[in-house]
Short mmCIF file of C-alpha atoms and ligand atoms in Angstrom, two decimals:
data_model
loop_
_atom_site.label_atom_id
_atom_site.label_comp_id
_atom_site.label_asym_id
_atom_site.label_seq_id
_atom_site.Cartn_x
_atom_site.Cartn_y
_atom_site.Cartn_z
CA MET A 317 -109.30 152.52 -206.84
CA PRO A 318 -110.41 156.11 -206.19
CA ALA A 319 -107.92 158.89 -207.02
CA LEU A 320 -105.50 159.19 -204.13
CA ALA A 321 -105.80 162.78 -202.98
CA LEU A 322 -103.59 162.91 -199.92
CA ALA A 323 -104.27 165.43 -197.20
CA HIS A 324 -102.49 168.71 -197.90
CA ARG A 325 -100.62 168.52 -194.58
CA VAL A 326 -98.74 165.37 -195.50
CA THR A 327 -97.81 166.59 -198.98
CA ARG A 328 -95.98 169.51 -197.41
CA VAL A 329 -93.44 167.42 -195.50
CA THR A 330 -90.75 164.92 -196.49
CA PRO A 331 -89.76 161.66 -194.78
CA SER A 332 -87.14 161.86 -192.01
CA MET A 333 -83.76 161.78 -193.74
CA THR A 334 -81.96 160.48 -190.66
CA LEU A 335 -84.23 157.45 -190.58
CA ALA A 336 -84.17 157.01 -194.37
CA ILE A 337 -80.36 156.98 -194.59
CA ALA A 338 -80.03 154.73 -191.53
CA ALA A 339 -82.51 152.31 -193.12
CA LYS A 340 -80.61 152.38 -196.42
CA ALA A 341 -77.33 151.63 -194.58
CA LYS A 342 -78.96 148.72 -192.70
CA ALA A 343 -80.47 147.31 -195.90
CA MET A 344 -77.10 147.48 -197.69
CA LYS A 345 -75.46 145.72 -194.74
CA ALA A 346 -78.15 143.03 -194.85
CA GLU A 347 -77.24 142.49 -198.52
CA GLY A 348 -73.71 141.75 -197.36
CA LEU A 349 -72.11 145.08 -198.34
CA PRO A 350 -69.34 146.30 -195.99
CA VAL A 351 -71.13 149.44 -194.79
CA CYS A 352 -69.70 151.86 -192.21
CA SER A 353 -72.66 153.77 -190.84
CA PHE A 354 -72.31 157.21 -189.26
CA SER A 355 -76.00 157.86 -189.93
CA ALA A 356 -78.56 157.68 -187.12
CA GLY A 357 -77.67 158.81 -183.64
CA GLU A 358 -78.15 155.42 -182.07
CA PRO A 359 -75.78 154.23 -179.34
CA ASP A 360 -74.33 150.83 -180.24
CA PHE A 361 -74.36 149.65 -176.61
CA ASP A 362 -76.81 147.10 -175.35
CA THR A 363 -79.41 148.44 -172.90
CA PRO A 364 -77.95 147.97 -169.37
CA ASP A 365 -78.89 144.64 -167.79
CA HIS A 366 -80.71 146.03 -164.75
CA ILE A 367 -83.06 147.95 -167.06
CA LYS A 368 -83.80 144.88 -169.15
CA ALA A 369 -84.31 142.83 -165.97
CA ALA A 370 -86.92 145.31 -164.71
CA ALA A 371 -88.87 145.09 -167.97
CA LYS A 372 -88.67 141.29 -167.92
CA ALA A 373 -89.90 141.22 -164.32
CA ALA A 374 -92.78 143.54 -165.31
CA LEU A 375 -93.74 141.10 -168.07
CA ASP A 376 -93.72 138.25 -165.58
CA GLN A 377 -95.85 140.31 -163.20
CA GLY A 378 -98.49 140.75 -165.89
CA LYS A 379 -97.74 144.38 -166.78
CA THR A 380 -99.04 143.57 -170.22
CA ARG A 381 -102.35 145.44 -170.18
CA TYR A 382 -103.50 148.89 -171.23
CA GLY A 383 -102.39 151.57 -168.83
CA PRO A 384 -103.30 155.25 -168.40
CA ALA A 385 -102.74 157.29 -171.58
CA ALA A 386 -100.43 159.68 -169.72
CA GLY A 387 -98.20 156.86 -168.45
CA GLU A 388 -97.76 154.58 -165.44
CA PRO A 389 -98.16 156.68 -162.28
CA ALA A 390 -94.91 155.26 -160.87
CA LEU A 391 -92.96 156.38 -163.93
CA ARG A 392 -94.54 159.84 -163.96
CA GLN A 393 -93.49 160.18 -160.33
CA ALA A 394 -89.97 158.91 -161.03
CA ILE A 395 -89.61 161.43 -163.87
CA ALA A 396 -90.88 164.28 -161.68
CA ASN A 397 -88.34 163.26 -159.02
CA LYS A 398 -85.56 163.19 -161.61
CA LEU A 399 -86.43 166.64 -162.95
CA GLN A 400 -86.39 168.00 -159.42
CA ARG A 401 -83.21 166.19 -158.35
CA GLU A 402 -81.08 166.62 -161.47
CA ASN A 403 -82.46 169.71 -163.16
CA GLY A 404 -83.84 171.84 -160.32
CA LEU A 405 -87.35 171.88 -161.85
CA ARG A 406 -90.28 171.68 -159.45
CA TYR A 407 -92.70 169.35 -161.18
CA GLY A 408 -95.16 166.84 -159.75
CA PRO A 409 -96.35 163.71 -161.59
CA GLU A 410 -99.34 165.69 -162.92
CA ASN A 411 -96.85 167.85 -164.87
CA VAL A 412 -95.44 164.84 -166.71
CA ILE A 413 -96.68 162.70 -169.60
CA VAL A 414 -94.91 159.56 -170.81
CA THR A 415 -94.65 159.48 -174.60
CA ASN A 416 -93.60 157.11 -177.34
CA GLY A 417 -90.01 158.38 -177.33
CA GLY A 418 -88.63 161.90 -177.20
CA LYS A 419 -89.75 162.55 -180.78
CA HIS A 420 -93.35 161.82 -179.92
CA SER A 421 -93.21 164.13 -176.89
CA LEU A 422 -92.37 166.98 -179.27
CA TYR A 423 -95.06 165.92 -181.71
CA GLY A 424 -97.70 165.85 -178.96
CA LEU A 425 -96.60 169.24 -177.70
CA ILE A 426 -96.71 170.84 -181.16
CA MET A 427 -100.10 169.31 -181.93
CA ALA A 428 -101.47 170.63 -178.65
CA LEU A 429 -99.95 174.12 -178.91
CA ILE A 430 -99.49 175.13 -182.54
CA GLU A 431 -102.06 176.01 -185.17
CA ALA A 432 -102.33 178.02 -188.38
CA GLY A 433 -100.89 181.48 -187.89
CA ASP A 434 -98.51 180.49 -185.11
CA GLU A 435 -94.79 180.93 -185.63
CA VAL A 436 -92.20 178.64 -184.09
CA ILE A 437 -88.59 179.84 -183.92
CA ILE A 438 -86.07 177.13 -184.76
CA PRO A 439 -82.33 177.86 -184.89
CA ALA A 440 -80.51 176.11 -187.77
CA PRO A 441 -78.77 173.70 -187.99
CA TYR A 442 -81.77 171.95 -186.42
CA TRP A 443 -82.81 168.36 -185.89
CA VAL A 444 -84.74 167.19 -188.97
CA SER A 445 -88.13 166.73 -187.40
CA TYR A 446 -88.70 170.11 -185.70
CA PRO A 447 -89.85 172.13 -188.73
CA GLU A 448 -91.75 169.20 -190.22
CA MET A 449 -93.78 168.75 -187.04
CA VAL A 450 -94.64 172.46 -187.04
CA THR A 451 -95.72 172.22 -190.69
CA LEU A 452 -97.84 169.14 -189.96
CA ALA A 453 -99.59 171.14 -187.24
CA GLY A 454 -100.30 173.95 -189.74
CA GLY A 455 -97.90 176.37 -188.06
CA THR A 456 -95.01 178.30 -189.59
CA PRO A 457 -91.41 177.33 -188.79
CA VAL A 458 -89.23 180.44 -188.56
CA ILE A 459 -85.67 179.31 -189.19
CA VAL A 460 -82.84 181.38 -187.74
CA PRO A 461 -79.50 180.44 -189.34
CA THR A 462 -76.38 180.26 -187.17
CA THR A 463 -72.80 179.89 -188.35
CA ALA A 464 -69.71 177.89 -187.41
CA GLU A 465 -68.11 181.22 -186.34
CA GLN A 466 -70.78 181.65 -183.66
CA ASN A 467 -70.38 177.95 -182.85
CA TYR A 468 -73.95 177.40 -184.08
CA ARG A 469 -75.46 179.17 -181.06
CA ILE A 470 -78.38 181.52 -181.57
CA THR A 471 -77.62 184.84 -179.87
CA PRO A 472 -80.14 186.67 -177.69
CA GLU A 473 -80.19 189.43 -180.35
CA GLN A 474 -81.02 186.95 -183.11
CA LEU A 475 -83.80 185.48 -181.00
CA ARG A 476 -85.19 188.93 -180.18
CA GLN A 477 -85.19 189.90 -183.85
CA ALA A 478 -87.00 186.72 -184.90
CA ILE A 479 -89.86 187.27 -182.44
CA THR A 480 -93.09 188.71 -183.86
CA PRO A 481 -96.60 189.03 -182.38
CA LYS A 482 -97.26 185.59 -183.94
CA THR A 483 -94.39 183.82 -182.17
CA LYS A 484 -95.66 181.14 -179.86
CA LEU A 485 -92.75 178.81 -179.27
CA PHE A 486 -88.96 178.75 -179.37
CA VAL A 487 -87.19 175.40 -179.81
CA LEU A 488 -84.02 175.15 -177.74
CA ASN A 489 -81.82 172.06 -178.06
CA SER A 490 -78.70 171.78 -175.95
CA PRO A 491 -76.58 169.66 -176.29
CA SER A 492 -77.43 170.03 -179.94
CA ASN A 493 -78.20 167.52 -182.61
CA PRO A 494 -76.61 167.91 -185.18
CA THR A 495 -73.77 170.22 -184.10
CA GLY A 496 -72.87 168.92 -180.64
CA MET A 497 -72.70 172.47 -179.26
CA VAL A 498 -73.76 173.14 -175.67
CA TYR A 499 -74.97 176.53 -174.50
CA SER A 500 -73.13 177.76 -171.41
CA PRO A 501 -75.20 178.59 -168.32
CA ALA A 502 -74.66 182.32 -169.03
CA GLU A 503 -75.95 181.90 -172.58
CA ILE A 504 -79.01 180.00 -171.36
CA GLN A 505 -79.67 182.80 -168.88
CA ALA A 506 -79.44 185.42 -171.60
CA LEU A 507 -81.86 183.50 -173.84
CA ALA A 508 -84.22 183.03 -170.88
CA GLU A 509 -84.35 186.79 -170.42
CA VAL A 510 -85.53 187.27 -174.00
CA ILE A 511 -88.12 184.48 -173.62
CA VAL A 512 -89.53 186.05 -170.47
CA GLU A 513 -89.48 189.56 -171.88
CA ALA A 514 -91.34 188.46 -175.04
CA ASP A 515 -93.64 186.16 -173.05
CA ILE A 516 -93.31 183.19 -175.38
CA TRP A 517 -93.06 179.45 -174.73
CA VAL A 518 -89.79 177.57 -174.95
CA VAL A 519 -89.46 173.84 -175.44
CA SER A 520 -86.15 172.58 -174.15
CA ASP A 521 -85.16 169.37 -175.91
CA GLU A 522 -82.77 167.83 -173.36
CA ILE A 523 -82.41 164.36 -174.88
CA TYR A 524 -78.58 164.63 -174.90
CA GLU A 525 -78.20 166.19 -171.43
CA LYS A 526 -76.16 163.27 -170.09
CA ILE A 527 -73.62 163.19 -172.92
CA LEU A 528 -71.15 166.00 -172.21
CA TYR A 529 -67.38 166.42 -172.70
CA ASP A 530 -64.49 168.44 -171.35
CA GLY A 531 -66.34 169.83 -168.34
CA ALA A 532 -69.33 171.20 -170.31
CA THR A 533 -72.40 171.59 -168.09
CA HIS A 534 -76.08 171.37 -168.86
CA LEU A 535 -78.43 174.00 -167.48
CA SER A 536 -82.13 173.60 -168.13
CA VAL A 537 -83.66 176.93 -169.18
CA GLY A 538 -86.52 176.26 -166.76
CA ALA A 539 -84.10 176.40 -163.83
CA VAL A 540 -82.98 179.96 -164.58
CA SER A 541 -85.83 181.78 -162.80
CA ALA A 542 -89.45 181.37 -161.73
CA ALA A 543 -90.52 183.39 -164.77
CA ALA A 544 -88.51 181.16 -167.14
CA PHE A 545 -89.90 178.04 -165.45
CA GLU A 546 -93.48 179.19 -166.14
CA ARG A 547 -92.73 179.40 -169.86
CA THR A 548 -90.69 176.18 -170.16
CA ILE A 549 -91.71 172.80 -171.49
CA ILE A 550 -89.20 169.95 -171.15
CA SER A 551 -88.80 167.19 -173.74
CA ASN A 552 -86.60 164.24 -172.93
CA GLY A 553 -86.37 160.48 -173.20
CA PHE A 554 -84.38 157.36 -172.41
CA ALA A 555 -83.04 156.47 -175.87
CA LYS A 556 -79.73 158.27 -175.94
CA GLY A 557 -78.60 158.39 -172.30
CA TYR A 558 -79.52 154.79 -171.46
CA SER A 559 -79.14 153.23 -174.90
CA MET A 560 -82.85 152.46 -175.17
CA THR A 561 -83.61 153.66 -178.71
CA GLY A 562 -85.98 150.84 -179.63
CA TRP A 563 -87.91 150.97 -176.36
CA ARG A 564 -89.68 154.17 -177.38
CA VAL A 565 -90.05 155.81 -174.00
CA GLY A 566 -89.82 159.58 -173.66
CA TYR A 567 -91.60 162.32 -171.78
CA LEU A 568 -92.83 165.86 -171.77
CA ALA A 569 -93.07 168.05 -168.65
CA GLY A 570 -94.85 171.37 -168.31
CA PRO A 571 -98.00 173.06 -167.08
CA VAL A 572 -100.84 170.72 -166.08
CA GLU A 573 -103.26 172.10 -168.70
CA LEU A 574 -100.78 171.40 -171.47
CA ILE A 575 -100.02 167.90 -170.19
CA LYS A 576 -103.76 167.17 -170.06
CA ALA A 577 -104.14 168.36 -173.66
CA VAL A 578 -101.27 166.17 -174.87
CA SER A 579 -102.77 163.27 -172.94
CA THR A 580 -106.11 163.81 -174.73
CA ILE A 581 -104.34 163.65 -178.08
CA GLN A 582 -102.46 160.56 -176.98
CA SER A 583 -105.68 158.92 -175.77
CA HIS A 584 -107.01 159.19 -179.34
CA SER A 585 -103.83 158.27 -181.12
CA THR A 586 -101.41 155.92 -179.38
CA SER A 587 -103.00 155.18 -175.97
CA ASN A 588 -100.31 154.27 -173.46
CA VAL A 589 -96.64 153.63 -174.16
CA CYS A 590 -95.78 149.89 -173.97
CA THR A 591 -96.51 149.08 -170.32
CA PHE A 592 -93.57 146.84 -169.47
CA ALA A 593 -91.14 149.17 -171.26
CA GLN A 594 -92.18 151.87 -168.78
CA TYR A 595 -90.96 149.65 -165.92
CA GLY A 596 -87.58 149.45 -167.61
CA ALA A 597 -87.57 153.25 -167.70
CA ILE A 598 -88.27 153.43 -163.95
CA ALA A 599 -85.22 151.21 -163.37
CA ALA A 600 -83.18 153.48 -165.63
CA LEU A 601 -84.00 156.50 -163.47
CA GLU A 602 -83.85 154.85 -160.09
CA GLY A 603 -81.17 152.20 -160.60
CA PRO A 604 -77.38 152.58 -160.71
CA GLN A 605 -76.15 155.34 -163.01
CA ASP A 606 -72.64 154.03 -163.73
CA CYS A 607 -73.78 152.97 -167.25
CA ILE A 608 -73.92 156.66 -168.14
CA ASP A 609 -70.25 157.11 -167.23
CA THR A 610 -69.19 153.92 -168.98
CA MET A 611 -70.89 154.94 -172.22
CA GLY A 612 -69.73 158.53 -171.77
CA ARG A 613 -66.08 157.42 -171.57
CA ALA A 614 -66.45 155.41 -174.76
CA PHE A 615 -68.08 158.35 -176.55
CA ALA A 616 -65.27 160.65 -175.38
CA GLU A 617 -62.61 158.30 -176.73
CA ARG A 618 -64.38 157.95 -180.09
CA ARG A 619 -64.91 161.70 -180.25
CA GLN A 620 -61.19 162.37 -179.96
CA VAL A 621 -60.34 159.85 -182.66
CA ILE A 622 -62.97 161.08 -185.10
CA ILE A 623 -61.97 164.75 -184.58
CA ASP A 624 -58.29 163.92 -185.16
CA ARG A 625 -59.06 161.87 -188.24
CA CYS A 626 -61.35 164.55 -189.69
CA ARG A 627 -58.74 167.26 -189.20
CA ARG A 628 -56.24 165.22 -191.19
CA ILE A 629 -58.44 165.40 -194.28
CA SER A 630 -57.81 168.49 -196.35
CA GLY A 631 -61.00 170.22 -197.46
CA LEU A 632 -62.90 169.25 -194.29
CA SER A 633 -63.09 171.24 -191.09
CA CYS A 634 -64.92 170.66 -187.83
CA GLY A 635 -65.30 172.10 -184.38
CA GLU A 636 -65.13 170.06 -181.17
CA PRO A 637 -68.54 168.83 -180.03
CA GLU A 638 -69.12 169.59 -176.34
CA GLY A 639 -72.04 167.20 -176.07
CA ALA A 640 -74.15 164.53 -177.86
CA PHE A 641 -72.31 162.19 -180.27
CA TYR A 642 -72.17 163.99 -183.58
CA LEU A 643 -69.29 165.46 -185.51
CA TYR A 644 -70.48 168.34 -187.65
CA ILE A 645 -68.24 168.91 -190.65
CA ASP A 646 -67.93 171.83 -193.05
CA ILE A 647 -67.49 170.49 -196.60
CA GLN A 648 -67.92 173.79 -198.45
CA PRO A 649 -64.40 173.95 -199.97
CA LEU A 650 -65.14 170.70 -201.82
CA GLY A 651 -67.85 172.31 -203.95
CA LEU A 652 -70.40 169.47 -203.76
CA SER A 653 -73.88 169.84 -202.33
CA SER A 654 -74.27 167.96 -199.05
CA LEU A 655 -76.74 165.57 -200.66
CA GLU A 656 -74.46 164.85 -203.61
CA PHE A 657 -71.54 164.33 -201.21
CA CYS A 658 -73.43 161.86 -199.02
CA THR A 659 -75.04 160.02 -201.94
CA ARG A 660 -71.68 159.48 -203.61
CA LEU A 661 -70.04 158.57 -200.29
CA ILE A 662 -72.50 155.77 -199.60
CA ASP A 663 -72.66 154.55 -203.20
CA GLU A 664 -68.92 154.61 -203.84
CA LYS A 665 -67.45 153.90 -200.41
CA TYR A 666 -70.33 152.37 -198.44
CA VAL A 667 -70.05 155.09 -195.81
CA ALA A 668 -73.33 156.50 -194.52
CA ALA A 669 -73.46 160.13 -193.34
CA ILE A 670 -76.30 162.65 -193.09
CA PRO A 671 -76.24 165.68 -195.44
CA GLY A 672 -76.49 169.06 -193.75
CA ILE A 673 -79.45 169.96 -195.94
CA ALA A 674 -81.53 167.68 -193.67
CA PHE A 675 -80.68 170.05 -190.83
CA GLY A 676 -81.34 173.21 -192.81
CA ALA A 677 -77.64 173.90 -193.36
CA GLU A 678 -76.10 173.29 -196.78
CA GLY A 679 -72.34 172.77 -197.09
CA THR A 680 -72.09 170.48 -194.07
CA ILE A 681 -72.43 166.82 -193.13
CA ARG A 682 -73.08 165.06 -189.82
CA LEU A 683 -71.29 161.93 -188.64
CA SER A 684 -72.68 160.05 -185.67
CA TYR A 685 -69.87 158.50 -183.65
CA ALA A 686 -72.24 156.44 -181.52
CA THR A 687 -70.66 153.47 -183.21
CA ASP A 688 -67.72 151.18 -182.50
CA MET A 689 -64.09 152.23 -182.93
CA ASP A 690 -63.38 149.81 -185.80
CA THR A 691 -66.23 151.34 -187.81
CA ILE A 692 -64.90 154.81 -187.03
CA LEU A 693 -61.35 153.98 -188.14
CA GLU A 694 -62.40 152.16 -191.29
CA GLY A 695 -65.10 154.71 -192.15
CA MET A 696 -62.72 157.64 -191.73
CA ASP A 697 -60.13 155.90 -193.94
CA ARG A 698 -62.75 155.60 -196.65
CA LEU A 699 -63.95 159.18 -196.15
CA GLU A 700 -60.36 160.35 -196.53
CA SER A 701 -59.81 158.42 -199.77
CA PHE A 702 -63.19 159.66 -201.07
CA VAL A 703 -62.32 163.31 -200.40
CA ASN A 704 -58.78 162.93 -201.74
CA ALA A 705 -60.14 161.56 -205.02
CA LEU A 706 -62.60 164.41 -205.58
N1 LIG B 1522 -82.44 161.39 -183.39
C1 LIG B 1522 -81.56 160.50 -184.07
C2 LIG B 1522 -80.80 161.20 -185.18
O1 LIG B 1522 -80.91 162.38 -185.36
C3 LIG B 1522 -82.29 159.28 -184.57
C4 LIG B 1522 -83.07 159.43 -185.83
C5 LIG B 1522 -84.19 160.42 -185.70
O2 LIG B 1522 -85.06 160.16 -184.89
O3 LIG B 1522 -84.13 161.41 -186.37
O4 LIG B 1522 -80.05 160.55 -185.86
#
């Protein structure tokens, strides 16, 4: 065997910790261990029946062939309609590409836009894959730390200060994974002003837009003004809102030239997204939306329980997530690194959580409450006994 000299780009990144810990929890469960998993953000609900029925019908109709690399025209149109109807963004189907999940929409964008010398501003705590994708593309992630005191929101001043002549892209994620914070419309407007003034691109990761609590609202940065719209790229998908994680259908929307470039990359890498899955996605957008409310009510109930249980544990503190389905917990008073905390928690108590270090924020952990109430109650009991014994 020749010496394995891996490409430099891949040696500079690490595997996704969210996926690694979720896989470890699943493997332990398969071995028969009583695992409570708060790891991956994966709704435990089944995909709604009408969505599954549409995919099954597509299979029966022979939608089993290659399709256009940029996606089925009917789905691109349905997405453009949705962005117009729900988000106030004037896109046509030519502004949309269907991707292999929301993650892949971001990957395609970064591959098409970022190269050596480009800086990408990423507020921390951030979702694990943002900086790694930038590194894979040869760009430089510029991490801007935020604190619990500022509710993990980057301020317009912080954004302004992080911008240099090399800045090409700003990554905005609201509702946020991992913190659950949601920028208010006024805050989005203020960030949009900085983006326009500096003339940089912004990618708005809106994958959690439908999961909101206590009257929080979602404003897409592209809807703020014509100037903001020109600089906005939207990333979204069906996994979280419609409980379609394994379907791998997401999308990117933006200027036609960019969409064409991402489509070129896709044509040489993945070709089209699974054809019949795309018909399920059309049904998700165009069918009844009551599944969103049903799941939203369950998330809200679980959220309240997990917040209350967390606040009972001395040494832990948390805010109240306004969106998504993550509880972000400060563990600093306990004096363990986040990795040590989570490793011991899973090994000793069979409770899976994600260490804050994966999100660029030591001294914290993330619990996904997109899981059933029994798991939440049992898992929080074990977390409490783990912390009390430290
Ligand atoms: N986005 C989810 C999470 O953060 C799923 C895993 C992943 O893609 O990172 O848990």
